[in-house]
mmCIF file of C-alpha atoms and ligand atoms in Angstrom:
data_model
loop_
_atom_site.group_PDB
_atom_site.id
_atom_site.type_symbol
_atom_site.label_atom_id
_atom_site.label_comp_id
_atom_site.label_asym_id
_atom_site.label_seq_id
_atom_site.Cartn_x
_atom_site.Cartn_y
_atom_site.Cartn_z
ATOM 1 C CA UNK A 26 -108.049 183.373 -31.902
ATOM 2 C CA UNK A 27 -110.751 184.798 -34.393
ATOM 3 C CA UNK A 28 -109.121 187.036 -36.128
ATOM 4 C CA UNK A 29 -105.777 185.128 -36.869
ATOM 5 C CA UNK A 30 -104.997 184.472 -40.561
ATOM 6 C CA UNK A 31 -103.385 181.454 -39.443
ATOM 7 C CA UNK A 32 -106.400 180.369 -37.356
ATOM 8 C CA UNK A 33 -107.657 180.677 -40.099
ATOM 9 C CA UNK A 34 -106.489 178.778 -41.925
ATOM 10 C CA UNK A 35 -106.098 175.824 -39.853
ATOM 11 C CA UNK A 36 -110.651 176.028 -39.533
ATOM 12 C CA UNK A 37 -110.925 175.886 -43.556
ATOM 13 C CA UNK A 38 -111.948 179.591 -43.296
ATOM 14 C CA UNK A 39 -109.265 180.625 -45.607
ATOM 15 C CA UNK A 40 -108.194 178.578 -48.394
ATOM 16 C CA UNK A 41 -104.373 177.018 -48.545
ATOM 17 C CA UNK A 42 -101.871 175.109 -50.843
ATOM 18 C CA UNK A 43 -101.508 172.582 -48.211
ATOM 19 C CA UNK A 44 -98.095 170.395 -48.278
ATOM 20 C CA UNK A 45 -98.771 168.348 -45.121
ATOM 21 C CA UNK A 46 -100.853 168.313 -42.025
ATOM 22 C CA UNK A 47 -101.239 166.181 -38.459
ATOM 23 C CA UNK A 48 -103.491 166.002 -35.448
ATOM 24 C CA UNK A 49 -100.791 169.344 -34.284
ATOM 25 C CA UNK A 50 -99.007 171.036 -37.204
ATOM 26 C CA UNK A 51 -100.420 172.349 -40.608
ATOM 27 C CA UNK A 52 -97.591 172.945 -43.378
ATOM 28 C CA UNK A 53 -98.745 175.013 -46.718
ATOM 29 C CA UNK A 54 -97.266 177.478 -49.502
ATOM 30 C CA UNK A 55 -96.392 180.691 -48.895
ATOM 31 C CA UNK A 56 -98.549 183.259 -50.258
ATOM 32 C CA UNK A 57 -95.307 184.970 -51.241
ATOM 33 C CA UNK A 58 -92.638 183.369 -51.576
ATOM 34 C CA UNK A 59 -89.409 184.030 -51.298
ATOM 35 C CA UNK A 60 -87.472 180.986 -53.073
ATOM 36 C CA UNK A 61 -88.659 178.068 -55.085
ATOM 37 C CA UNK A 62 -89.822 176.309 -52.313
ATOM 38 C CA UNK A 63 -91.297 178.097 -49.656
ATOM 39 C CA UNK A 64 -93.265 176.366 -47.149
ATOM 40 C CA UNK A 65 -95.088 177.807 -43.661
ATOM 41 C CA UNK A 66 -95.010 175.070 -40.807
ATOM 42 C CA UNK A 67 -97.626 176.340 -37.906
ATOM 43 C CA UNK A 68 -98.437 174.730 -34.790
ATOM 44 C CA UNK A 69 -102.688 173.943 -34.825
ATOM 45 C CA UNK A 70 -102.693 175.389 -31.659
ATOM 46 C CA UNK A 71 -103.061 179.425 -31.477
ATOM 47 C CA UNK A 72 -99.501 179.858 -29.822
ATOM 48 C CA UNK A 73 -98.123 183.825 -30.511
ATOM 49 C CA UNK A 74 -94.753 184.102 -30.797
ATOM 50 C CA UNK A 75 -91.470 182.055 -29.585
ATOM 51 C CA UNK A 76 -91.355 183.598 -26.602
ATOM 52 C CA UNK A 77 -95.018 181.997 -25.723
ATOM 53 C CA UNK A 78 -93.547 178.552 -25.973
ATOM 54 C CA UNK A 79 -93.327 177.108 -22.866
ATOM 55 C CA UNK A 80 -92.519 173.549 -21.082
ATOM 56 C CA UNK A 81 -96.267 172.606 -22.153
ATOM 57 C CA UNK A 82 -95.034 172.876 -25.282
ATOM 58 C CA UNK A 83 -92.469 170.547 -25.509
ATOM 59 C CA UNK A 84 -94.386 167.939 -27.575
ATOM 60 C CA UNK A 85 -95.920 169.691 -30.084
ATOM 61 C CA UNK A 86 -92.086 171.437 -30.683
ATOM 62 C CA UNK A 87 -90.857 168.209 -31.632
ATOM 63 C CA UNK A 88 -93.680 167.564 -33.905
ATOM 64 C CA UNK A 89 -93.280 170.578 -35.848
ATOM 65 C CA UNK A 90 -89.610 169.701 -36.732
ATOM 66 C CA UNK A 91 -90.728 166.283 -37.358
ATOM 67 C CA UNK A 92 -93.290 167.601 -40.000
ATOM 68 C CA UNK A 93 -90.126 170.261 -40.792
ATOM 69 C CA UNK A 94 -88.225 167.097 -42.047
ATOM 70 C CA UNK A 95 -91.433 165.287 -43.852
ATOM 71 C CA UNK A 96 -91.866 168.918 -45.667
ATOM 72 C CA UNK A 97 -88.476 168.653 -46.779
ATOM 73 C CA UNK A 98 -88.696 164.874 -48.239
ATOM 74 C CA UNK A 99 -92.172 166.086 -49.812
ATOM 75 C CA UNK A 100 -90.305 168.989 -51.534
ATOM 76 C CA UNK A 101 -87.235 166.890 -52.035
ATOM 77 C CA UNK A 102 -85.159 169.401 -50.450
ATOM 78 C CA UNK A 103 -84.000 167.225 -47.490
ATOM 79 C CA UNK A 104 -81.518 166.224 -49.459
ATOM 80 C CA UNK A 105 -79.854 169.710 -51.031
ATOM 81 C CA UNK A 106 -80.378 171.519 -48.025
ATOM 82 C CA UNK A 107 -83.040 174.787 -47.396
ATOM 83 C CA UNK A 108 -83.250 176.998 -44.140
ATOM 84 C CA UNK A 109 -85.911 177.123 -41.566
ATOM 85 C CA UNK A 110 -86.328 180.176 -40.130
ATOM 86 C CA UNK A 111 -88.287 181.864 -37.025
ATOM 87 C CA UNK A 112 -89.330 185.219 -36.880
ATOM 88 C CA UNK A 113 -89.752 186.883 -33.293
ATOM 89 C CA UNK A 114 -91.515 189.832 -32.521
ATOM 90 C CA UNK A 115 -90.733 193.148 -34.420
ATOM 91 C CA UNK A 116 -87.336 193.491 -34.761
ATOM 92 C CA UNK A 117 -87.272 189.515 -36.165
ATOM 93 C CA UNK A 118 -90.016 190.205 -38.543
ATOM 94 C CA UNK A 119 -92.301 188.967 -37.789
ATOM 95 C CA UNK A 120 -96.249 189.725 -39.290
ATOM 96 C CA UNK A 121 -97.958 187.197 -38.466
ATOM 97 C CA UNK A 122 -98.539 186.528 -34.626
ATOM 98 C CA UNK A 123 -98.890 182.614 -34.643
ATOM 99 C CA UNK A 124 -95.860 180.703 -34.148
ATOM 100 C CA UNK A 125 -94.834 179.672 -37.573
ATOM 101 C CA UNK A 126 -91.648 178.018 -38.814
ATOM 102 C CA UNK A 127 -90.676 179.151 -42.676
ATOM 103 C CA UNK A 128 -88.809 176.243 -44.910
ATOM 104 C CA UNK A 129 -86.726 177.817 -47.723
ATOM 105 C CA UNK A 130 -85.252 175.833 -50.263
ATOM 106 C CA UNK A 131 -84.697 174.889 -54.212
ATOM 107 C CA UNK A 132 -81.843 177.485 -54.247
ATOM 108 C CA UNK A 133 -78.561 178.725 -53.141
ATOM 109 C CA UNK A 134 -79.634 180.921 -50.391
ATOM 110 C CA UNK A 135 -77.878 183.981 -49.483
ATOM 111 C CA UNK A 136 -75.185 183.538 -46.872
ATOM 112 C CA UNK A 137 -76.731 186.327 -44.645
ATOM 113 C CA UNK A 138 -79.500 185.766 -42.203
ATOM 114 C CA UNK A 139 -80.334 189.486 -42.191
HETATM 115 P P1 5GP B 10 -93.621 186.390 -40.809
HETATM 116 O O1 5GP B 10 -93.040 187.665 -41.390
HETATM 117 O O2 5GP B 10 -94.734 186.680 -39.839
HETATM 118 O O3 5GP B 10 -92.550 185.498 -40.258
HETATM 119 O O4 5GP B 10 -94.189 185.611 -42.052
HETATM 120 C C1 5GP B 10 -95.529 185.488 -42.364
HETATM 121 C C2 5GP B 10 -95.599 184.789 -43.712
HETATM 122 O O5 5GP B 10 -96.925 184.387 -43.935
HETATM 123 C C3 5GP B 10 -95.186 185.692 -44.893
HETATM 124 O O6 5GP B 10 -94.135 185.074 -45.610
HETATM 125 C C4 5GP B 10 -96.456 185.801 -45.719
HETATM 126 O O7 5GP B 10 -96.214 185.808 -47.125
HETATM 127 C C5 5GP B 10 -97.243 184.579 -45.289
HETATM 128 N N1 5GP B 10 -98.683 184.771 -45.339
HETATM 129 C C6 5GP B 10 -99.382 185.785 -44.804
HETATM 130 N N2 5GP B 10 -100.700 185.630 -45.017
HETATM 131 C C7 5GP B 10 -100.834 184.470 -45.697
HETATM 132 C C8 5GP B 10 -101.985 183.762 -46.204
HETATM 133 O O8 5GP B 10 -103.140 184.173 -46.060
HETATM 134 N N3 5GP B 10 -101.731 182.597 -46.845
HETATM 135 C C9 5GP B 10 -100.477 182.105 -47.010
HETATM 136 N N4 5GP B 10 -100.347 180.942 -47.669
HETATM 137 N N5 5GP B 10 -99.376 182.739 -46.539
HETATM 138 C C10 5GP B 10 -99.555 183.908 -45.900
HETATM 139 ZN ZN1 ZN B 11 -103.663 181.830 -34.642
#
């Protein structure tokens, strides 16, 4: 996709804070974040939403909760806890139309989810 910020990202096009990357996910800052540490986890494959995963998907699913967890020992979260949170389409927030996972963390976090 050539005109995805995430897409982006993932060529070099658009500079990053990058946290961790593999051959299939990228992990970097947010831009804006939203807690002390606030992490974006994206799949380096232009996938839209959730609902675009599909059974071809199943690998690179498992790697981005794998890099989820490595994100969390890198900003020594794993331990205290943080949230990880999907947006979906309009109603679930969501801006940006890659799949993206966010990592919250290095606070209390509100009890609500929204
Ligand atoms: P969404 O609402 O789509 O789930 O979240 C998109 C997130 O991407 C937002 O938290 C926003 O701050 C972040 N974001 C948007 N554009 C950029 C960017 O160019 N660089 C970085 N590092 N984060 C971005
Ligand atoms: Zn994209």
């Amino acid at each position: 996709m050539t005109d995805c910020i995430f897409c982006k990202i993932v060529k070099g096009e658009i500079p990053a804070s990058k946290v961790y990357e593999d051959d299939a996910i990228l992990a970097f800052d947010d831009i804006h974040p939203m807690a002390p540490v606030h992490v974006i986890l994206i799949t380096k494959e232009h996938i839209a939403t959730l609902m675009d995963v599909d059974k071809n998907h199943t690998d690179v699913m498992g790697r981005l909760i794998a890099a989820a967890q490595k994100v969390a020992q890198i900003k020594k979260v794993a331990a205290g806890g943080f949230r990880a949170v999907v947006n979906c389409n309009s109603d679930g927030g969501q801006v940006v139309f890659h799949l993206h996972m966010h990592l919250l963390g290095g606070r209390k976090l509100e009890d609500q989810l929204g």
